[in-house]
Coordinates of C-alpha atoms in Angstrom, one line a residue:
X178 CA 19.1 22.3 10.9
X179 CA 19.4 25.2 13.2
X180 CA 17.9 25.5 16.9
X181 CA 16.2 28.8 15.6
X182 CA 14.7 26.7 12.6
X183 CA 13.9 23.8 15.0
X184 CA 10.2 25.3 16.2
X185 CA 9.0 25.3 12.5
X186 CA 9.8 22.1 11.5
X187 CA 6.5 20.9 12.5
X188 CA 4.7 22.5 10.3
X189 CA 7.2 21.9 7.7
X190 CA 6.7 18.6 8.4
X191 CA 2.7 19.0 8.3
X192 CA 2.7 20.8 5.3
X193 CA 4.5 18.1 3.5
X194 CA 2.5 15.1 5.0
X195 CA -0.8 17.2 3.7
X196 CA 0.3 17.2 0.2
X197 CA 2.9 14.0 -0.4
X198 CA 0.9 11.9 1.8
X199 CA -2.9 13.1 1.7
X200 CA -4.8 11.6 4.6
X201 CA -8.1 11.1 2.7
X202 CA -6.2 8.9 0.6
X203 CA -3.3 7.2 2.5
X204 CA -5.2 7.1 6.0
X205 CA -8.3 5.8 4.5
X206 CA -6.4 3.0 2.6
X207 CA -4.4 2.3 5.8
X208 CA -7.3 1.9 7.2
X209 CA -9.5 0.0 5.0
X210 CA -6.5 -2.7 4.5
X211 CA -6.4 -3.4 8.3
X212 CA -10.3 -3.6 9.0
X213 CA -10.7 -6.1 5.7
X214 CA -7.5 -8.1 6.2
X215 CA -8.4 -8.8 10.0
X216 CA -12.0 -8.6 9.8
X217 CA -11.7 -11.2 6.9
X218 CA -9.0 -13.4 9.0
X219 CA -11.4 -13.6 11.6
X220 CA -15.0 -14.2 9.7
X221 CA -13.5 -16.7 7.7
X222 CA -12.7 -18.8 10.7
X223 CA -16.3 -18.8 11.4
X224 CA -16.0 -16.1 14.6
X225 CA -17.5 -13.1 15.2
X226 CA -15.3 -10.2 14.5
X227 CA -15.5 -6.6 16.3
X228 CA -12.7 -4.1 15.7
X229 CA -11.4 -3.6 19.4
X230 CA -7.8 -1.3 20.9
X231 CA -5.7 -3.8 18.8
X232 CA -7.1 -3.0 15.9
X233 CA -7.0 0.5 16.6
X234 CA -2.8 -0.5 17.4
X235 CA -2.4 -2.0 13.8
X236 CA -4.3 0.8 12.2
X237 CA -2.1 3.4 13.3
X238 CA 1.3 1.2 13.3
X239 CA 0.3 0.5 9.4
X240 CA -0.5 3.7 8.4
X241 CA 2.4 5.3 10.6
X242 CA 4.9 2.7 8.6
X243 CA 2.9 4.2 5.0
X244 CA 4.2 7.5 6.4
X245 CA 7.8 6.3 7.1
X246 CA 8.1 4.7 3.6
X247 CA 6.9 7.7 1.5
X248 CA 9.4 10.0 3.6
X249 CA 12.0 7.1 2.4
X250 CA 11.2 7.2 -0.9
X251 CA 11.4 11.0 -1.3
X252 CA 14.7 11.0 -0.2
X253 CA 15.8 7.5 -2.7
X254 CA 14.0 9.7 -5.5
X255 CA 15.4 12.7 -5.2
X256 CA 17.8 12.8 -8.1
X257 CA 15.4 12.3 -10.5
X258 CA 12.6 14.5 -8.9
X259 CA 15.6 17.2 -9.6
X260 CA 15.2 16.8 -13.9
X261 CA 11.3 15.2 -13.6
X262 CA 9.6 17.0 -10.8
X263 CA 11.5 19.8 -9.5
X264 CA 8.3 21.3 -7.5
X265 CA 8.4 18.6 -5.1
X266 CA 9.1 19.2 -1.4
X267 CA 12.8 18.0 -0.8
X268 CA 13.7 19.6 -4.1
X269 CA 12.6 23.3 -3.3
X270 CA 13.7 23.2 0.2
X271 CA 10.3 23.1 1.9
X272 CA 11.7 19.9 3.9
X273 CA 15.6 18.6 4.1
X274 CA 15.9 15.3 4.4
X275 CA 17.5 15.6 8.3
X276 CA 14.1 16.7 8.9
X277 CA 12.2 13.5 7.3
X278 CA 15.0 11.2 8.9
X279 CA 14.1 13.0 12.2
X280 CA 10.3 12.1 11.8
X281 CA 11.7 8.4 10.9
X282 CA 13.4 7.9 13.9
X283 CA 10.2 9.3 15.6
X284 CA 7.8 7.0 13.7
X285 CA 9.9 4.1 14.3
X286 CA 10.0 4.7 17.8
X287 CA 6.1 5.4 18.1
X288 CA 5.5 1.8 16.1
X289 CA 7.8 0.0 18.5
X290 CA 6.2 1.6 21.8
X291 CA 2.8 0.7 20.6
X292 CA 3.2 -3.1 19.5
X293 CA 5.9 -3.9 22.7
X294 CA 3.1 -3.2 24.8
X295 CA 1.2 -5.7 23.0
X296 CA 3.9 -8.5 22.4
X297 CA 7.2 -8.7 21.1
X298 CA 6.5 -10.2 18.1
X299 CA 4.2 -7.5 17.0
X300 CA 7.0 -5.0 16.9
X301 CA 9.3 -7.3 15.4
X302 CA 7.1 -8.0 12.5
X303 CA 6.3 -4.3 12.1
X304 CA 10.0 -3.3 12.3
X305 CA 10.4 -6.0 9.7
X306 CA 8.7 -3.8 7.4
X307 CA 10.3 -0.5 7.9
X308 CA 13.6 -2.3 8.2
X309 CA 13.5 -3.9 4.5
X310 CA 12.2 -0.3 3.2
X311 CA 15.7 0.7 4.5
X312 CA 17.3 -2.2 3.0
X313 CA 15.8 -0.8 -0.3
X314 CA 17.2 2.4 0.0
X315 CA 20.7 1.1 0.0
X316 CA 19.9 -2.0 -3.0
X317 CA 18.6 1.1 -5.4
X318 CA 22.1 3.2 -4.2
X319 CA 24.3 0.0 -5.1
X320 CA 21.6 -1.0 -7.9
X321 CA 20.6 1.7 -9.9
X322 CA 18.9 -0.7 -12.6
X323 CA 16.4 -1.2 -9.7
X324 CA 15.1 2.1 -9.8
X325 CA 15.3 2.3 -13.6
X326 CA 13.4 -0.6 -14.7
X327 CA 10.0 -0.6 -13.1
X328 CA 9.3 -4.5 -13.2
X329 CA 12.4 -5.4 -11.0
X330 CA 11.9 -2.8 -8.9
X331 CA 8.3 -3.6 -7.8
X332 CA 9.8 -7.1 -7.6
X333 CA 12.2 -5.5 -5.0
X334 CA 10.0 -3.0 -3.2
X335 CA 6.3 -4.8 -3.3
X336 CA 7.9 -7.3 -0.4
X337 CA 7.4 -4.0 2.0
X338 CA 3.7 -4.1 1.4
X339 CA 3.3 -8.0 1.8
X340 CA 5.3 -7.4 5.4
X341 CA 2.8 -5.2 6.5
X342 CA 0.0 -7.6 5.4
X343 CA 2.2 -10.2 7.6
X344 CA 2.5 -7.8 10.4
X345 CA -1.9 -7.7 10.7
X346 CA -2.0 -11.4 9.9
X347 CA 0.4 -12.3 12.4
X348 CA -0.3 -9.9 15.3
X349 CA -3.9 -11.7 15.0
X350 CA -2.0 -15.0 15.3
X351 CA 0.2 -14.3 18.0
X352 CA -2.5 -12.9 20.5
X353 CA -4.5 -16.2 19.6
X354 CA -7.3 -14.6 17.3
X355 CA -6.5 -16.8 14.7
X356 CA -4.6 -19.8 13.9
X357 CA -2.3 -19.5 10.8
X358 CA -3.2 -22.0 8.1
X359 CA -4.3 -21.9 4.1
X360 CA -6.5 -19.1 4.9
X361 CA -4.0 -17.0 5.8
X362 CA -2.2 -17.7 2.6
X363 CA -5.4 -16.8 0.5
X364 CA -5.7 -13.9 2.4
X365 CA -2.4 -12.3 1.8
X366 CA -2.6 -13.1 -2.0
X367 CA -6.1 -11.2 -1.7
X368 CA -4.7 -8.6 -0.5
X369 CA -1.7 -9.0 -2.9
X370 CA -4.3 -8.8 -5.3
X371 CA -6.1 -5.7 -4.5
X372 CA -2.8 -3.6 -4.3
X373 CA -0.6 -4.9 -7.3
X374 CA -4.1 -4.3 -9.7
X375 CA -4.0 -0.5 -8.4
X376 CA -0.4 -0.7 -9.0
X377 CA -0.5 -1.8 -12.1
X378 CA -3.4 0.5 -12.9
X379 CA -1.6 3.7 -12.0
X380 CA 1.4 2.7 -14.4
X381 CA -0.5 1.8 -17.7
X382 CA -0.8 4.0 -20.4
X383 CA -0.6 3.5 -24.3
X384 CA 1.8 6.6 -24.0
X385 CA 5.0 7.1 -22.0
X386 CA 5.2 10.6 -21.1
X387 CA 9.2 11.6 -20.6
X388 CA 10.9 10.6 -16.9
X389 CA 8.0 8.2 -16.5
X390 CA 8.5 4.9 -15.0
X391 CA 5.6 2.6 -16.8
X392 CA 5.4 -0.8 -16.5
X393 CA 3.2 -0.6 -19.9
X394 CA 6.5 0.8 -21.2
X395 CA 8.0 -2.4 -20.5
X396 CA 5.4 -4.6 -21.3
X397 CA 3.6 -2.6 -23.7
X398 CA -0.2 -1.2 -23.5
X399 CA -1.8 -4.6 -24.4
X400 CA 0.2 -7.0 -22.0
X401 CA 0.3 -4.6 -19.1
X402 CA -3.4 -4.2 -19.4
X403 CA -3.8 -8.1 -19.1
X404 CA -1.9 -7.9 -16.0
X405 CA -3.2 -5.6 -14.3
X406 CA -7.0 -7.1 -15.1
X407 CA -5.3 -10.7 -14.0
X408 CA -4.7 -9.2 -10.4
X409 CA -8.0 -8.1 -10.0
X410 CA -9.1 -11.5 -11.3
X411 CA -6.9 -13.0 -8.6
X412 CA -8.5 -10.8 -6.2
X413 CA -11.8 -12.6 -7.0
X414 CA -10.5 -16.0 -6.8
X415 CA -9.2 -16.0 -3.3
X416 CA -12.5 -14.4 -2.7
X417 CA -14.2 -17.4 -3.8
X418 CA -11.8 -19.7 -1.5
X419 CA -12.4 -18.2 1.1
X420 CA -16.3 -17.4 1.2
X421 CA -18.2 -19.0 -1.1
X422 CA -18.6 -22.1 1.1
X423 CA -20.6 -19.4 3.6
X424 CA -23.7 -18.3 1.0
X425 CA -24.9 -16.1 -1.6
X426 CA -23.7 -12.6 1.2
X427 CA -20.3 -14.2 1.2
X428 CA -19.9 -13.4 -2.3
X429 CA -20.8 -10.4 -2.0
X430 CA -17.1 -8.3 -2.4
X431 CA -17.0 -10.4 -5.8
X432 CA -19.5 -7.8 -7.1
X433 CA -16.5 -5.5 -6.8
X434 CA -15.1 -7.2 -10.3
X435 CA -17.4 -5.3 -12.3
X436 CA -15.1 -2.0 -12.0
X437 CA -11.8 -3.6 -13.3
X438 CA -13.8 -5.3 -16.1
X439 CA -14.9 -1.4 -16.7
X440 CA -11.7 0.0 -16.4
X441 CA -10.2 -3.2 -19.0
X442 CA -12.6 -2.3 -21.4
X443 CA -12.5 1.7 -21.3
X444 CA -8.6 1.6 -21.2
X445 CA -8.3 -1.0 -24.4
X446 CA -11.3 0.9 -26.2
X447 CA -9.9 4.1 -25.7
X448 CA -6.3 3.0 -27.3
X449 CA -4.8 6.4 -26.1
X450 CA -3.9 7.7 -22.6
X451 CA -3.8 6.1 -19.3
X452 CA -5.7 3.5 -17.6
X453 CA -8.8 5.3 -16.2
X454 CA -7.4 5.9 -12.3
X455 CA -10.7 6.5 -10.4
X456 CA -12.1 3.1 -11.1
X457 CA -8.9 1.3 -9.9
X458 CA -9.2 3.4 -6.6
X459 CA -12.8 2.7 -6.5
X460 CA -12.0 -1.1 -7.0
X461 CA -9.4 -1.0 -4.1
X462 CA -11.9 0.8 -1.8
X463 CA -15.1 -1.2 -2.6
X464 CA -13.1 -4.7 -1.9
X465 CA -12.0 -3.7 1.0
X466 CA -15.2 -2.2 2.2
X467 CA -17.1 -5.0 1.2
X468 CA -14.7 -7.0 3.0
X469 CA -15.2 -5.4 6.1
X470 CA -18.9 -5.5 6.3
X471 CA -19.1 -8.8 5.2
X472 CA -16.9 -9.9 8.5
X473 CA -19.8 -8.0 11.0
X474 CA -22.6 -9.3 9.3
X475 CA -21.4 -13.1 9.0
X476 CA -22.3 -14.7 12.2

């Protein structure tokens, strides 16, 4: 990178958050999954829960760490976005990689500043997270089946999303908010849940189209549809633990099941194409709205 380059890389840098990291999508998910995930470790305790500056703290330290592991992962993919996607931004030379390690170190920084001023802990356990997104990047270098066969490596990589999970969770639990017990478990497979369904989701199709990484191409269209129904199912469940003995509102995200049931059914009726995307979003973003309402109204 060249000093006389050096003013434009922030709007290099812009233009490749606005279209490999939309912020209606990844801010609004970042979002959602802090609000429900607290919100719900705090209701189901039987306390009152307002969003206050910590939460405003985790919001931006989880989305900021969404950020720094989609830069990662544009740089560990690059070698096959050469053959399969040769459009995207590290392949045409509308970013280098110096720049998107620059705006790690950057990001990295920014986490740590916000959560030290909170407690240690909280920037160890968000560090934690960006730290085994690193550690992947060197496994899938040394490992290549990792990259190559999709089951194994959302065995390797989903651990990322269950630290940030951790990192809400335990921040709560180390300023006091909450003490960690079952609930906390249930809560984490929730959440668990509500992502690996969408994952799933996105990477089902009764047709593998070339370059693509499906897990339905692993398990086949049938099995993989199963799965990712289960998850939502799973979703539901820990629902059910962790509300049910509140009333008839509690249950109220459970309504949310109705959209993977639709997606199950349209997906295995169809027999051709790929799971129907929308509703899997849709399930994602009703849960988790549903989750975070439900934690203002209980009293």
């Amino acid at each position: 990178m060249t000093t006389l380059a050096a003013p434009h890389v922030p709007a290099r840098l812009g233009r490749f958050v606005l279209r490999m990291f939309r912020p209606q999508i990844y801010v609004t998910y970042g979002l959602l999954w802090v609000l429900a995930l607290e919100g719900t470790a705090v209701a189901a305790t039987g306390t009152v829960w307002r969003p206050d500056g910590a939460t405003a703290i985790r919001v931006v330290s989880v989305v900021l760490a969404l950020l720094f592991l989609r830069m990662l992962d544009e740089q560990k993919d690059l070698a096959h976005d050469r053959v399969h996607h040769p459009d995207r931004p590290l392949v045409t030379g509308a970013i280098t990689a110096g720049e998107l390690r620059g705006a790690m170190v950057v990001i990295t920084v920014l986490v740590t500043a916000l959560n030290a001023a909170r407690s240690a802990a909280d920037a160890l356990l968000i560090l934690a997270a960006l730290g085994y997104g690193l550690f992947l990047a060197l496994l899938e270098r040394l490992f290549p089946a990792v990259a190559d066969r999709p089951l194994l490596g959302l065995a390797v990589t989903y651990p990322v999303q269950l630290l940030l999970s951790v990192y809400i969770y335990g921040s709560l639990a180390t300023a006091g908010t909450v003490t960690a017990d079952w609930r906390g478990a249930a809560l984490l497979a929730l959440c668990a849940c509500v992502f690996l369904h969408f994952e799933f989701a996105r990477k089902t199709a009764w047709e593998a189209p070339p370059g693509a990484r499906l897990y339905s191409a692993e398990l086949g269209p049938g099995r993989a549809a199963a799965v990712t129904a289960g998850f939502a199912a799973g979703a539901v469940v820990c629902e059910i633990l962790l509300f049910a003995p509140r009333g008839p509102l509690a249950l109220l995200p459970c309504l949310a099941a109705v959209l993977p049931a639709h997606g199950t059914r349209r997906f295995l009726a169809a027999g051709r194409g790929a799971w129907p995307l929308p509703v899997a979003i849709a399930f994602v973003v009703f849960t988790y709205l549903a989750l975070t309402v439900l934690a203002v109204l209980l009293p």
